[in-house]
Coordinates of C-alpha atoms and ligand atoms in Angstrom, one line a residue:
X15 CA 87.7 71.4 109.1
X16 CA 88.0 70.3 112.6
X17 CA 91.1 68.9 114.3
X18 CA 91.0 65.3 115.7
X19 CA 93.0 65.5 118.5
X20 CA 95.5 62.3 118.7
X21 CA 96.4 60.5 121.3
X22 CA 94.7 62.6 123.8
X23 CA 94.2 60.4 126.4
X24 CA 97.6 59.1 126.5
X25 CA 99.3 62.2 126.3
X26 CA 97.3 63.9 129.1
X27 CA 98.0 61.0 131.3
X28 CA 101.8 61.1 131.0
X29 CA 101.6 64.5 131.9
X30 CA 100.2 63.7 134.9
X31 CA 98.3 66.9 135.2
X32 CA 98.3 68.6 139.0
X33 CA 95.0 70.6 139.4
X34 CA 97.4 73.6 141.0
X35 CA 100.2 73.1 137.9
X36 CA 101.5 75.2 135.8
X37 CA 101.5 74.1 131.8
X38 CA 102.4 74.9 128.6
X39 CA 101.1 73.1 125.1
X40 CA 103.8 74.1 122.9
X41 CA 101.5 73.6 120.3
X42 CA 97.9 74.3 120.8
X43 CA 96.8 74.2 117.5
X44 CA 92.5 74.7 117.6
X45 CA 92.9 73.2 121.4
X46 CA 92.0 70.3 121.2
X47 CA 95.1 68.9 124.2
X48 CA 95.0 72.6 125.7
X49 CA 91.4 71.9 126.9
X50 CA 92.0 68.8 128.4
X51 CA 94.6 69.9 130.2
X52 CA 92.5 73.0 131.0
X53 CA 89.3 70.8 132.2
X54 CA 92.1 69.1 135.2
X55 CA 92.9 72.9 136.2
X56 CA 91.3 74.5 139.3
X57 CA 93.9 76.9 140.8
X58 CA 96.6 75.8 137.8
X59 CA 97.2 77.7 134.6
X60 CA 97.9 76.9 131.0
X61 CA 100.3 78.9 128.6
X62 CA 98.9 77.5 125.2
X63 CA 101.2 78.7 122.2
X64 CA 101.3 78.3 118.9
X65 CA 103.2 80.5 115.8
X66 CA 100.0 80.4 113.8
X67 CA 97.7 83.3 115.1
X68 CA 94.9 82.1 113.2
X69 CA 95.0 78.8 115.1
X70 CA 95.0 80.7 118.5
X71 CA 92.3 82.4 117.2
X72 CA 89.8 79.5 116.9
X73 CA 91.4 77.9 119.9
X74 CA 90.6 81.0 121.9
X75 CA 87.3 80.9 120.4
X76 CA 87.0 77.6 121.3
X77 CA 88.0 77.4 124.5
X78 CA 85.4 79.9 126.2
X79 CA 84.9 78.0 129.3
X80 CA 88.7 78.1 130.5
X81 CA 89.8 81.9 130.0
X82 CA 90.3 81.9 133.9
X83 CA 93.0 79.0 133.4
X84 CA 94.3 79.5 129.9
X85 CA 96.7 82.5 128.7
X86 CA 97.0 82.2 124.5
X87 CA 100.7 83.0 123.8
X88 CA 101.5 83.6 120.1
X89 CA 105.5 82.2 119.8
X90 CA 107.6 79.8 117.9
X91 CA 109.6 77.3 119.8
X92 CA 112.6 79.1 119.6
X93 CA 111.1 82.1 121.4
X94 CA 109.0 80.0 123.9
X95 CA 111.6 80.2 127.0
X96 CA 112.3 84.1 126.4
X97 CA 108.9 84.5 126.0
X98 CA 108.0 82.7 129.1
X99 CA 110.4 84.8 131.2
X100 CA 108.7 88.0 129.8
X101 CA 106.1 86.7 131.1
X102 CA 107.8 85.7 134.9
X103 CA 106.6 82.7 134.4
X104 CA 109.4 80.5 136.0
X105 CA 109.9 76.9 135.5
X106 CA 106.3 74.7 135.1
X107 CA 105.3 71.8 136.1
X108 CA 105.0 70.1 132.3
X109 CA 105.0 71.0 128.5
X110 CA 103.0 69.1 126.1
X111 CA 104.0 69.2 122.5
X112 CA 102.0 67.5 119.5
X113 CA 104.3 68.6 116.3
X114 CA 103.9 68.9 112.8
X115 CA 100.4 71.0 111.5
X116 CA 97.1 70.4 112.2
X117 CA 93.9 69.0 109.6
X118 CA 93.0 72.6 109.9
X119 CA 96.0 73.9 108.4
X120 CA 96.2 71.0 105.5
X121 CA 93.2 71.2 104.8
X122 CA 92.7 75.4 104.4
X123 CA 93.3 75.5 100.7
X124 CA 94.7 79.2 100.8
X125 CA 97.1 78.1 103.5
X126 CA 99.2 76.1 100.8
X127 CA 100.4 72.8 102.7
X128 CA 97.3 70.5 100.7
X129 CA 98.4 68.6 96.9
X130 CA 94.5 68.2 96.7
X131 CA 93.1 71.6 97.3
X132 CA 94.7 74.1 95.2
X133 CA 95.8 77.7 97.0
X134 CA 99.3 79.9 96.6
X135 CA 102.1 77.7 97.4
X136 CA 102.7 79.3 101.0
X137 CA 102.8 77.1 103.9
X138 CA 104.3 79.1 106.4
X139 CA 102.5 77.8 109.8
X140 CA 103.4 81.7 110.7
X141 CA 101.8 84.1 107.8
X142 CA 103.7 87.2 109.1
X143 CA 107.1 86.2 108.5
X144 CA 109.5 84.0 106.6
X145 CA 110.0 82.6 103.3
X146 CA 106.9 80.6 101.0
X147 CA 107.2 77.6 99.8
X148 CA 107.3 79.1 96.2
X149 CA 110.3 81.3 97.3
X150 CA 111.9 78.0 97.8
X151 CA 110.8 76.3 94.4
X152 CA 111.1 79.6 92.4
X153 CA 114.5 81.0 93.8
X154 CA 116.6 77.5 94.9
X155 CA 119.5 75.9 92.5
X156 CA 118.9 72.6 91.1
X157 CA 121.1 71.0 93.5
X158 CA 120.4 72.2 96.8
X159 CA 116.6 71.9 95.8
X160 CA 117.2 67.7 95.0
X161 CA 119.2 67.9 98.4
X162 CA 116.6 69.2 100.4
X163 CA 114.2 67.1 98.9
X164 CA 116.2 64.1 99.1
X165 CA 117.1 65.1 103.4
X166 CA 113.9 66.2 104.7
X167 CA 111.3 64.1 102.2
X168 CA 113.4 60.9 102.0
X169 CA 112.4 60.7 98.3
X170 CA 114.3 59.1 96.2
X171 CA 113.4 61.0 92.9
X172 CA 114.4 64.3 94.3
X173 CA 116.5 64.6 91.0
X174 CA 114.3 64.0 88.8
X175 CA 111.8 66.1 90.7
X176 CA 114.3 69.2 91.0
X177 CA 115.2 69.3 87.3
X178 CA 111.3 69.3 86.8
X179 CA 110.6 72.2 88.7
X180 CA 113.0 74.1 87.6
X181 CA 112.0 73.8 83.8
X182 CA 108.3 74.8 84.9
X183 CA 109.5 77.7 86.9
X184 CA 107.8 79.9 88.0
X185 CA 105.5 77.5 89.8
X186 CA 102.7 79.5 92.0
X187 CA 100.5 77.1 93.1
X188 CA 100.0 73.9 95.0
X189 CA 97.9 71.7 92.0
X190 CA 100.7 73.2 89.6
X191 CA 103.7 71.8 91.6
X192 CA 101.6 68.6 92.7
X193 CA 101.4 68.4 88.6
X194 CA 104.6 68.8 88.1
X195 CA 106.2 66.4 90.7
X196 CA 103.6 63.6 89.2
X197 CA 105.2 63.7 85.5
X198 CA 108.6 64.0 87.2
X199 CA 107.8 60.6 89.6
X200 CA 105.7 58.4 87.4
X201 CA 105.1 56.7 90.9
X202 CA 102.4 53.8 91.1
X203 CA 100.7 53.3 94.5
X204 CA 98.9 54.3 97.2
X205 CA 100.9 57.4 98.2
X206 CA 100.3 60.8 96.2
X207 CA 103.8 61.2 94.4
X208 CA 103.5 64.8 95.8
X209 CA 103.9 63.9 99.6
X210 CA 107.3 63.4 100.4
X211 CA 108.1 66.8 98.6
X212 CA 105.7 68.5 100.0
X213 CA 106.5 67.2 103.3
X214 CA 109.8 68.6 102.5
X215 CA 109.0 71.8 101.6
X216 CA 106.6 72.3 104.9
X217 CA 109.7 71.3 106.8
X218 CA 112.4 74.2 105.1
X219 CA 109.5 76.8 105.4
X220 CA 109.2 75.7 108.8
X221 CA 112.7 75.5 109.9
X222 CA 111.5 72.4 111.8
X223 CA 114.6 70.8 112.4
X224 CA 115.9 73.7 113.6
X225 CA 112.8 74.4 115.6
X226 CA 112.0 70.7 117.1
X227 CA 115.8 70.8 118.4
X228 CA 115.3 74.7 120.3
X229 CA 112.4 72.7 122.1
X230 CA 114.2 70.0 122.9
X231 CA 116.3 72.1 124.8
X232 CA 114.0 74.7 125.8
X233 CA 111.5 72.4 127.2
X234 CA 113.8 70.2 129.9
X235 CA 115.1 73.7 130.8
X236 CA 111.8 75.1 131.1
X237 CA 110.6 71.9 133.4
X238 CA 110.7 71.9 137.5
X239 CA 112.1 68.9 139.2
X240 CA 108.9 65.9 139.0
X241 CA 107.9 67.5 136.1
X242 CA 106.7 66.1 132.6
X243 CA 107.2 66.4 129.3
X244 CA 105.6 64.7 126.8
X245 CA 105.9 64.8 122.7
X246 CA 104.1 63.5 120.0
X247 CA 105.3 63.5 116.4
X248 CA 103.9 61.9 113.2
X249 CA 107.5 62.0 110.6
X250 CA 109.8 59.6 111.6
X251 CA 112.9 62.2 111.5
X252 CA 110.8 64.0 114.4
X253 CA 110.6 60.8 116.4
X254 CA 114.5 60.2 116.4
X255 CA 114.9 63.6 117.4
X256 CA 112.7 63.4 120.4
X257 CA 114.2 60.0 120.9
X258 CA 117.7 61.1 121.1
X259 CA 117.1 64.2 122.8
X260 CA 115.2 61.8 125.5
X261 CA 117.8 59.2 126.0
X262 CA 120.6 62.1 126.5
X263 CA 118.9 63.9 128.9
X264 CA 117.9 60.3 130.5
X265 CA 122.3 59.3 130.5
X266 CA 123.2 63.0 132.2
X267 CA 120.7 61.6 135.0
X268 CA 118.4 64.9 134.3
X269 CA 115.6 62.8 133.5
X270 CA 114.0 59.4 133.9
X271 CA 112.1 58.4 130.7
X272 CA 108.3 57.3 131.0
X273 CA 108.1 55.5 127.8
X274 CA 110.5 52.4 127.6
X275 CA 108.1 51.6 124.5
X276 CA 107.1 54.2 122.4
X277 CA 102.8 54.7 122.5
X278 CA 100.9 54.6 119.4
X279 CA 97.7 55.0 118.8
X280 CA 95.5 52.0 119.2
X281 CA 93.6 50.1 116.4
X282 CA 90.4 51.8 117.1
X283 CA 91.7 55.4 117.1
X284 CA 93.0 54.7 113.7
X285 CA 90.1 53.3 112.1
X286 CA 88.4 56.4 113.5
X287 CA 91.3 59.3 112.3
X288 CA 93.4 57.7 109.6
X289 CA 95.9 60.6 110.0
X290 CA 96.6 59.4 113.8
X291 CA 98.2 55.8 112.0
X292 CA 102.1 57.6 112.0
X293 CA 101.6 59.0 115.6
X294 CA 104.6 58.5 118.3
X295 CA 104.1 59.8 121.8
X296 CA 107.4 60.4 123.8
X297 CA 107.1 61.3 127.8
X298 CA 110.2 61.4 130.8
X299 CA 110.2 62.9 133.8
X300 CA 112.7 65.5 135.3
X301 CA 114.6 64.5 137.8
X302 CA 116.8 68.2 138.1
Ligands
SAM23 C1 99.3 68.8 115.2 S1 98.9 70.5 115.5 C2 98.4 70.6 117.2 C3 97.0 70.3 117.4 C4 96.5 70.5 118.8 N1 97.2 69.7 119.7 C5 95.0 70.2 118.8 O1 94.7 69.1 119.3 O2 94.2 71.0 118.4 C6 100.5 71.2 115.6 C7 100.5 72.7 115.8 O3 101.8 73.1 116.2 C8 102.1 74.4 115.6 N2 103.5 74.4 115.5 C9 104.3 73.7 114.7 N3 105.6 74.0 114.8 C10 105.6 75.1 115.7 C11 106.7 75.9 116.2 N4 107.9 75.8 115.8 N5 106.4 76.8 117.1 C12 105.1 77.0 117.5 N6 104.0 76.2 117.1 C13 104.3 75.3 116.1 C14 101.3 74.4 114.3 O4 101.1 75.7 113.9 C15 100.1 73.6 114.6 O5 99.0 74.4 115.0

């Protein structure tokens, strides 16, 4: 399954792309942003990373027509500015990040991050390294697991939902937790009762707190003087973090911020990608 890239050309506009830049797409997913950036290239370059080789893979694949002007850099966010200076790359003239995972991720049933297509409860965006999502159900106590669930899902059954999983421990698959969490929830509506849980699970696997807040700083640090750097995120946690982080770096006069309103996508971009409807796009400008 394809990706649809989302806001695209707002994004690539508040970066303000120089043809000579340098760039890096914290997030480059199957390519989608890296591309556009690549196509405003001629004498620039793009570092686009991502901690999910497969991804890369298919972006590199992808992306045949710009391997003078793109460099594929396997890292997590937390690794991106060491990386970089293994590299010698010094500091670049914008960093584009698009968070969360990508349609292709959800929607590769082996991957583990789908309720609706049943695979091995994994969800690691990385596949050589860390803990699964069913090392989280399996091995957490009651407690911590309604805590997490409760923090990072904003559900408000997490209790019920915790004391459900633990009496159907072990729990191995995505359809058997997704079933699980639906007798716990009893939850009419339009959302899946299995969303916000899995959305919190995807996040402790992740360590994305942890890992939106080492871009945050990496990124301004990583950024020349007139540079850009521009976020979108799709959870509303994200959003305040980007936010905050903005409006901090805006007060120690390092930046100016580009987006007095936040930019969402518009009404036709939604009809057309549904999953584009929670988008926020964040951009400043460094000033040091
Ligand atoms: C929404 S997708 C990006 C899609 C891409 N912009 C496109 O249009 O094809 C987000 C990507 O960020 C990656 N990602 C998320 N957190 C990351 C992290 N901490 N370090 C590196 N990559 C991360 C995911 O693996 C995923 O491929």
């Amino acid at each position: 399954m394809e990706h649809y890239p989302v806001l695209l050309r707002e994004s690539i506009e508040l970066l303000d792309v120089q043809p000579d830049g340098i760039y890096v797409e914290a997030t480059c997913g199957l390519g989608n942003h890296s591309r556009a950036i690549a196509a405003k290239l001629t004498t620039g370059k793009l570092y686009a990373c991502d901690r999910d080789a497969e991804s890369l893979a298919k972006a590199r694949a992808n992306s045949e027509e710009f391997v003078d002007r793109i460099e594929f850099v396997h890292v997590k966010f937390s690794d991106l500015q060491s990386e970089m200076k293994k590299r010698g790359v010094g500091r670049v003239n914008g960093v584009l990040a698009d968070l969360g995972v990508s349609r292709y991720q959800l929607t590769s049933a082996e991957r583990g991050f789908s309720f609706q297509n049943d695979g091995d409860l994994d969800m690691r965006m990385d596949r050589a390294e860390g803990q699964t999502a069913a090392d989280i159900v399996n091995f957490t106590a009651e407690r911590q697991l309604a805590d997490w669930i409760y923090q990072l899902g904003e559900e408000r059954s997490s209790r019920q939902i915790a004391a459900a999983i633990l009496r159907a421990r072990p729990i191995r698959s995505t359809l058997h937790l997704a079933g699980v969490i639906a007798s716990a929830t009893r939850r009419a509506g339009k959302l899946n009762p299995a969303t916000k849980t899995f959305m919190a699970l995807r996040q402790l696997v992740n360590e994305e707190p942890e890992e939106l807040d080492a871009l945050l700083t990496a990124a301004p640090l990583l950024t020349a003087p007139e540079g850009r750097i521009a976020m979108i995120s799709f959870m509303s946690l994200e959003d305040r973090r980007v936010k905050r982080a903005f409006q901090a770096l805006a007060r120690e006069g390092r930046a100016e911020i580009l987006t007095k309103h936040v930019v969402v996508p518009s009404d036709e971009e939604v009809y057309s990608n549904s999953a584009s409807r929670s988008a926020k796009l964040r951009a400043l400008r460094m000033l040091q």
